[in-house]
mmCIF file of C-alpha atoms in Angstrom:
data_model
loop_
_atom_site.group_PDB
_atom_site.id
_atom_site.type_symbol
_atom_site.label_atom_id
_atom_site.label_comp_id
_atom_site.label_asym_id
_atom_site.label_seq_id
_atom_site.Cartn_x
_atom_site.Cartn_y
_atom_site.Cartn_z
ATOM 1 C CA UNK A 11 -14.070 -17.592 47.751
ATOM 2 C CA UNK A 12 -11.226 -18.166 45.286
ATOM 3 C CA UNK A 13 -13.342 -20.804 43.527
ATOM 4 C CA UNK A 14 -16.199 -18.316 43.122
ATOM 5 C CA UNK A 15 -13.830 -15.688 41.736
ATOM 6 C CA UNK A 16 -12.457 -18.181 39.251
ATOM 7 C CA UNK A 17 -16.002 -19.066 38.131
ATOM 8 C CA UNK A 18 -16.871 -15.389 37.735
ATOM 9 C CA UNK A 19 -13.684 -14.775 35.720
ATOM 10 C CA UNK A 20 -14.452 -17.721 33.453
ATOM 11 C CA UNK A 21 -18.019 -16.491 32.965
ATOM 12 C CA UNK A 22 -16.835 -12.970 32.140
ATOM 13 C CA UNK A 23 -14.264 -14.327 29.684
ATOM 14 C CA UNK A 24 -16.988 -16.318 28.016
ATOM 15 C CA UNK A 25 -19.164 -13.218 27.673
ATOM 16 C CA UNK A 26 -16.280 -11.195 26.246
ATOM 17 C CA UNK A 27 -15.495 -13.913 23.704
ATOM 18 C CA UNK A 28 -19.172 -14.183 22.833
ATOM 19 C CA UNK A 29 -19.322 -10.433 22.330
ATOM 20 C CA UNK A 30 -16.210 -10.443 20.174
ATOM 21 C CA UNK A 31 -17.601 -13.339 18.204
ATOM 22 C CA UNK A 32 -20.752 -11.333 17.607
ATOM 23 C CA UNK A 33 -18.769 -8.304 16.442
ATOM 24 C CA UNK A 34 -16.647 -10.480 14.158
ATOM 25 C CA UNK A 35 -19.752 -12.117 12.745
ATOM 26 C CA UNK A 36 -21.281 -8.704 12.009
ATOM 27 C CA UNK A 37 -18.060 -7.513 10.394
ATOM 28 C CA UNK A 38 -17.833 -10.642 8.262
ATOM 29 C CA UNK A 39 -21.466 -10.253 7.246
ATOM 30 C CA UNK A 40 -20.875 -6.618 6.279
ATOM 31 C CA UNK A 41 -17.767 -7.639 4.340
ATOM 32 C CA UNK A 42 -19.713 -10.309 2.485
ATOM 33 C CA UNK A 43 -22.487 -7.848 1.678
ATOM 34 C CA UNK A 44 -19.978 -5.273 0.396
ATOM 35 C CA UNK A 45 -18.229 -7.858 -1.746
ATOM 36 C CA UNK A 46 -21.578 -9.064 -3.064
ATOM 37 C CA UNK A 47 -22.461 -5.506 -4.121
ATOM 38 C CA UNK A 48 -19.070 -4.996 -5.751
ATOM 39 C CA UNK A 49 -19.325 -8.203 -7.736
ATOM 40 C CA UNK A 50 -22.940 -7.500 -8.591
ATOM 41 C CA UNK A 51 -22.010 -4.084 -9.969
ATOM 42 C CA UNK A 52 -19.410 -5.646 -12.235
ATOM 43 C CA UNK A 53 -21.308 -8.742 -13.303
ATOM 44 C CA UNK A 54 -19.063 -10.674 -15.701
ATOM 45 C CA UNK A 55 -22.021 -12.821 -16.786
ATOM 46 C CA UNK A 56 -23.676 -9.947 -18.638
ATOM 47 C CA UNK A 57 -24.556 -10.579 -22.262
ATOM 48 C CA UNK A 58 -22.066 -8.214 -23.905
ATOM 49 C CA UNK A 59 -20.996 -8.129 -27.542
ATOM 50 C CA UNK A 60 -17.737 -6.188 -27.449
ATOM 51 C CA UNK A 61 -16.942 -5.345 -23.812
ATOM 52 C CA UNK A 62 -15.119 -6.819 -20.834
ATOM 53 C CA UNK A 63 -16.407 -5.920 -17.369
ATOM 54 C CA UNK A 64 -13.938 -6.064 -14.495
ATOM 55 C CA UNK A 65 -14.985 -8.347 -11.600
ATOM 56 C CA UNK A 66 -14.043 -5.495 -9.259
ATOM 57 C CA UNK A 67 -14.050 -1.863 -10.397
ATOM 58 C CA UNK A 68 -10.591 -0.311 -10.447
ATOM 59 C CA UNK A 69 -10.055 3.225 -9.088
ATOM 60 C CA UNK A 70 -7.968 5.609 -11.153
ATOM 61 C CA UNK A 71 -4.876 7.112 -9.566
ATOM 62 C CA UNK A 72 -4.943 10.905 -9.105
ATOM 63 C CA UNK A 73 -4.314 12.816 -12.339
ATOM 64 C CA UNK A 74 -4.449 16.405 -13.572
ATOM 65 C CA UNK A 75 -4.666 17.355 -17.259
ATOM 66 C CA UNK A 76 -6.004 20.308 -19.284
ATOM 67 C CA UNK A 77 -9.045 20.318 -21.583
ATOM 68 C CA UNK A 78 -9.658 22.134 -24.875
ATOM 69 C CA UNK A 79 -10.993 25.182 -23.002
ATOM 70 C CA UNK A 80 -7.891 25.514 -20.851
ATOM 71 C CA UNK A 81 -9.640 24.152 -17.762
ATOM 72 C CA UNK A 82 -8.097 21.624 -15.407
ATOM 73 C CA UNK A 83 -9.505 18.114 -15.752
ATOM 74 C CA UNK A 84 -8.958 15.827 -12.738
ATOM 75 C CA UNK A 85 -10.552 12.828 -11.009
ATOM 76 C CA UNK A 86 -13.270 15.108 -9.649
ATOM 77 C CA UNK A 87 -14.316 15.815 -13.246
ATOM 78 C CA UNK A 88 -15.514 12.204 -13.401
ATOM 79 C CA UNK A 89 -17.920 12.313 -10.460
ATOM 80 C CA UNK A 90 -21.709 12.045 -10.817
ATOM 81 C CA UNK A 91 -21.557 11.034 -14.489
ATOM 82 C CA UNK A 92 -20.352 8.190 -16.648
ATOM 83 C CA UNK A 93 -17.221 8.795 -18.716
ATOM 84 C CA UNK A 94 -16.183 7.064 -21.925
ATOM 85 C CA UNK A 95 -12.448 7.452 -22.601
ATOM 86 C CA UNK A 96 -10.449 6.743 -25.730
ATOM 87 C CA UNK A 97 -6.956 7.828 -26.712
ATOM 88 C CA UNK A 98 -5.555 9.209 -29.919
ATOM 89 C CA UNK A 99 -4.278 12.372 -31.575
ATOM 90 C CA UNK A 100 -5.719 14.895 -33.999
ATOM 91 C CA UNK A 101 -3.229 14.037 -36.774
ATOM 92 C CA UNK A 102 -4.340 10.394 -36.694
ATOM 93 C CA UNK A 103 -5.207 9.367 -40.269
ATOM 94 C CA UNK A 104 -7.754 6.621 -39.634
ATOM 95 C CA UNK A 105 -8.759 5.225 -36.230
ATOM 96 C CA UNK A 106 -9.353 8.539 -34.449
ATOM 97 C CA UNK A 107 -11.581 10.307 -36.998
ATOM 98 C CA UNK A 108 -13.498 7.065 -37.553
ATOM 99 C CA UNK A 109 -14.021 6.652 -33.799
ATOM 100 C CA UNK A 110 -14.998 10.290 -33.367
ATOM 101 C CA UNK A 111 -17.560 9.972 -36.144
ATOM 102 C CA UNK A 112 -19.009 6.813 -34.613
ATOM 103 C CA UNK A 113 -19.236 8.371 -31.151
ATOM 104 C CA UNK A 114 -20.875 11.496 -32.534
ATOM 105 C CA UNK A 115 -23.554 9.330 -34.144
ATOM 106 C CA UNK A 116 -23.985 7.143 -31.036
ATOM 107 C CA UNK A 117 -23.974 9.959 -28.479
ATOM 108 C CA UNK A 118 -27.721 10.756 -28.443
ATOM 109 C CA UNK A 119 -28.499 7.083 -27.715
ATOM 110 C CA UNK A 120 -25.816 6.898 -25.040
ATOM 111 C CA UNK A 121 -27.459 9.831 -23.237
ATOM 112 C CA UNK A 122 -30.894 8.209 -23.113
ATOM 113 C CA UNK A 123 -30.361 6.255 -19.888
ATOM 114 C CA UNK A 124 -27.576 8.139 -18.118
ATOM 115 C CA UNK A 125 -25.488 11.285 -18.071
ATOM 116 C CA UNK A 126 -22.328 10.416 -19.969
ATOM 117 C CA UNK A 127 -19.327 12.411 -21.167
ATOM 118 C CA UNK A 128 -17.008 11.396 -23.991
ATOM 119 C CA UNK A 129 -13.352 12.117 -23.215
ATOM 120 C CA UNK A 130 -10.742 12.191 -25.991
ATOM 121 C CA UNK A 131 -7.323 11.734 -24.399
ATOM 122 C CA UNK A 132 -4.684 13.167 -26.738
ATOM 123 C CA UNK A 133 -1.281 11.503 -26.400
ATOM 124 C CA UNK A 134 0.408 13.921 -28.783
ATOM 125 C CA UNK A 135 0.914 17.019 -26.608
ATOM 126 C CA UNK A 136 3.642 18.417 -28.870
ATOM 127 C CA UNK A 137 1.218 19.016 -31.759
ATOM 128 C CA UNK A 138 -2.185 18.929 -30.056
ATOM 129 C CA UNK A 139 -2.356 22.423 -28.647
ATOM 130 C CA UNK A 140 -5.425 23.740 -26.858
ATOM 131 C CA UNK A 141 -6.515 25.552 -30.027
ATOM 132 C CA UNK A 142 -6.144 22.429 -32.143
ATOM 133 C CA UNK A 143 -8.064 20.272 -29.657
ATOM 134 C CA UNK A 144 -10.851 22.857 -29.490
ATOM 135 C CA UNK A 145 -11.146 22.910 -33.276
ATOM 136 C CA UNK A 146 -11.142 19.102 -33.429
ATOM 137 C CA UNK A 147 -13.919 18.755 -30.848
ATOM 138 C CA UNK A 148 -15.981 21.518 -32.466
ATOM 139 C CA UNK A 149 -15.771 19.721 -35.790
ATOM 140 C CA UNK A 150 -17.128 16.439 -34.390
ATOM 141 C CA UNK A 151 -19.088 17.344 -31.266
ATOM 142 C CA UNK A 152 -18.548 20.431 -29.062
ATOM 143 C CA UNK A 153 -19.986 18.498 -26.115
ATOM 144 C CA UNK A 154 -17.052 16.099 -26.159
ATOM 145 C CA UNK A 155 -14.054 16.793 -23.939
ATOM 146 C CA UNK A 156 -10.451 16.682 -25.175
ATOM 147 C CA UNK A 157 -7.657 16.529 -22.611
ATOM 148 C CA UNK A 158 -3.882 16.305 -22.733
ATOM 149 C CA UNK A 159 -0.733 17.026 -20.756
ATOM 150 C CA UNK A 160 2.944 16.190 -20.622
ATOM 151 C CA UNK A 161 3.948 12.578 -21.208
ATOM 152 C CA UNK A 162 4.880 12.276 -17.538
ATOM 153 C CA UNK A 163 1.205 12.953 -16.756
ATOM 154 C CA UNK A 164 -0.198 10.921 -19.634
ATOM 155 C CA UNK A 165 1.653 7.650 -19.072
ATOM 156 C CA UNK A 166 0.205 6.884 -15.606
ATOM 157 C CA UNK A 167 -3.363 7.641 -16.698
ATOM 158 C CA UNK A 168 -3.160 5.668 -19.941
ATOM 159 C CA UNK A 169 -1.747 2.732 -17.997
ATOM 160 C CA UNK A 170 -4.564 2.978 -15.459
ATOM 161 C CA UNK A 171 -7.130 3.042 -18.257
ATOM 162 C CA UNK A 172 -5.564 -0.009 -19.905
ATOM 163 C CA UNK A 173 -4.240 1.886 -22.933
ATOM 164 C CA UNK A 174 -0.794 1.993 -24.535
ATOM 165 C CA UNK A 175 0.807 4.361 -27.028
ATOM 166 C CA UNK A 176 4.190 4.926 -28.651
ATOM 167 C CA UNK A 177 5.719 7.534 -30.950
ATOM 168 C CA UNK A 178 6.797 6.145 -34.319
ATOM 169 C CA UNK A 179 9.118 7.895 -36.782
ATOM 170 C CA UNK A 180 11.277 11.012 -36.701
ATOM 171 C CA UNK A 181 10.729 14.617 -37.662
ATOM 172 C CA UNK A 182 7.469 16.537 -37.792
ATOM 173 C CA UNK A 183 5.544 13.771 -39.554
ATOM 174 C CA UNK A 184 5.875 11.166 -36.806
ATOM 175 C CA UNK A 185 2.853 9.031 -36.013
ATOM 176 C CA UNK A 186 1.513 7.666 -32.749
ATOM 177 C CA UNK A 187 0.616 4.007 -32.387
ATOM 178 C CA UNK A 188 -2.125 3.698 -29.796
ATOM 179 C CA UNK A 189 -4.867 1.470 -28.443
ATOM 180 C CA UNK A 190 -8.204 1.478 -30.230
ATOM 181 C CA UNK A 191 -10.183 0.372 -27.172
ATOM 182 C CA UNK A 192 -12.396 2.532 -24.973
ATOM 183 C CA UNK A 193 -12.682 2.584 -21.189
ATOM 184 C CA UNK A 194 -15.941 3.111 -19.307
ATOM 185 C CA UNK A 195 -15.625 4.942 -15.981
ATOM 186 C CA UNK A 196 -18.409 4.887 -13.374
ATOM 187 C CA UNK A 197 -19.779 8.015 -11.636
ATOM 188 C CA UNK A 198 -17.570 7.247 -8.630
ATOM 189 C CA UNK A 199 -14.431 7.422 -10.774
ATOM 190 C CA UNK A 200 -13.720 3.700 -11.126
ATOM 191 C CA UNK A 201 -12.827 1.829 -14.299
ATOM 192 C CA UNK A 202 -15.741 -0.533 -14.875
ATOM 193 C CA UNK A 203 -15.249 -1.916 -18.374
ATOM 194 C CA UNK A 204 -13.127 -1.987 -21.509
ATOM 195 C CA UNK A 205 -14.832 -1.837 -24.905
ATOM 196 C CA UNK A 206 -12.686 -3.616 -27.469
ATOM 197 C CA UNK A 207 -12.819 -3.421 -31.271
ATOM 198 C CA UNK A 208 -13.436 -6.665 -33.107
ATOM 199 C CA UNK A 209 -12.768 -7.651 -36.696
ATOM 200 C CA UNK A 210 -15.821 -8.662 -38.725
ATOM 201 C CA UNK A 211 -13.682 -10.773 -41.052
ATOM 202 C CA UNK A 212 -10.043 -11.956 -41.358
ATOM 203 C CA UNK A 213 -7.784 -9.182 -42.615
ATOM 204 C CA UNK A 214 -10.268 -6.412 -41.816
ATOM 205 C CA UNK A 215 -9.383 -3.587 -39.427
ATOM 206 C CA UNK A 216 -10.978 -4.263 -36.012
ATOM 207 C CA UNK A 217 -13.741 -1.783 -35.249
ATOM 208 C CA UNK A 218 -16.402 -1.179 -32.620
ATOM 209 C CA UNK A 219 -19.863 -1.174 -34.155
ATOM 210 C CA UNK A 220 -22.220 1.510 -32.843
ATOM 211 C CA UNK A 221 -24.952 -1.050 -32.278
ATOM 212 C CA UNK A 222 -22.733 -3.152 -30.015
ATOM 213 C CA UNK A 223 -21.254 -0.110 -28.304
ATOM 214 C CA UNK A 224 -24.664 1.329 -27.413
ATOM 215 C CA UNK A 225 -26.133 -2.015 -26.337
ATOM 216 C CA UNK A 226 -23.148 -2.899 -24.135
ATOM 217 C CA UNK A 227 -22.952 0.461 -22.391
ATOM 218 C CA UNK A 228 -26.699 0.539 -21.758
ATOM 219 C CA UNK A 229 -26.546 -2.984 -20.317
ATOM 220 C CA UNK A 230 -23.587 -2.183 -18.061
ATOM 221 C CA UNK A 231 -25.158 1.029 -16.758
ATOM 222 C CA UNK A 232 -28.552 -0.624 -16.168
ATOM 223 C CA UNK A 233 -26.843 -3.420 -14.210
ATOM 224 C CA UNK A 234 -24.859 -0.886 -12.192
ATOM 225 C CA UNK A 235 -28.014 1.057 -11.278
ATOM 226 C CA UNK A 236 -29.924 -2.112 -10.355
ATOM 227 C CA UNK A 237 -27.110 -3.295 -8.097
ATOM 228 C CA UNK A 238 -26.835 0.118 -6.425
ATOM 229 C CA UNK A 239 -30.541 0.011 -5.568
ATOM 230 C CA UNK A 240 -30.426 -3.501 -4.113
#
């Protein structure tokens, strides 16, 4: 009788282990599939001219800023659309107006394949009031969004986006050194890619050409959509 009980116990243990093995195998398979989708969405082998795609999309930490209309702009403002971020300030003498002009010209093409919002992140809250940001956006493109906040709010977001900035000089005429790159955010609020300016020749100011910008973003978005469908 004891021998039979031992045999039954061994058989039951074997079934339990087999069942657990099956569950583990399913979990591993699901994990592999999820990882495959993640890596497929951020395919680093894409033929890109001026962009770097992250192997795994990076979520942005919670943030809350204010736009040029006085409305709160948070992570939820990024859902269901692509977002193209760049940082600067309205008193910027060169990079910012040049970038704004380029984006205004490129915007119709960027909207052809996906809903996309351009977000100007002002890192000069002392001078860039709501009224000034509204005027700046209206001059270039009223559809663009300008956001800002206190430095305590700006630093974490700029760091998350891969940007840096620093105040230079004293008095009212100080300047702000800042990154000239752009960050592309997916409709689920994750940082997908960085678009970096490149110099066309030694000694020339690095810039992002509209042709490369449009081609890269269209390629990244098309790859993202294809991976999401697979």
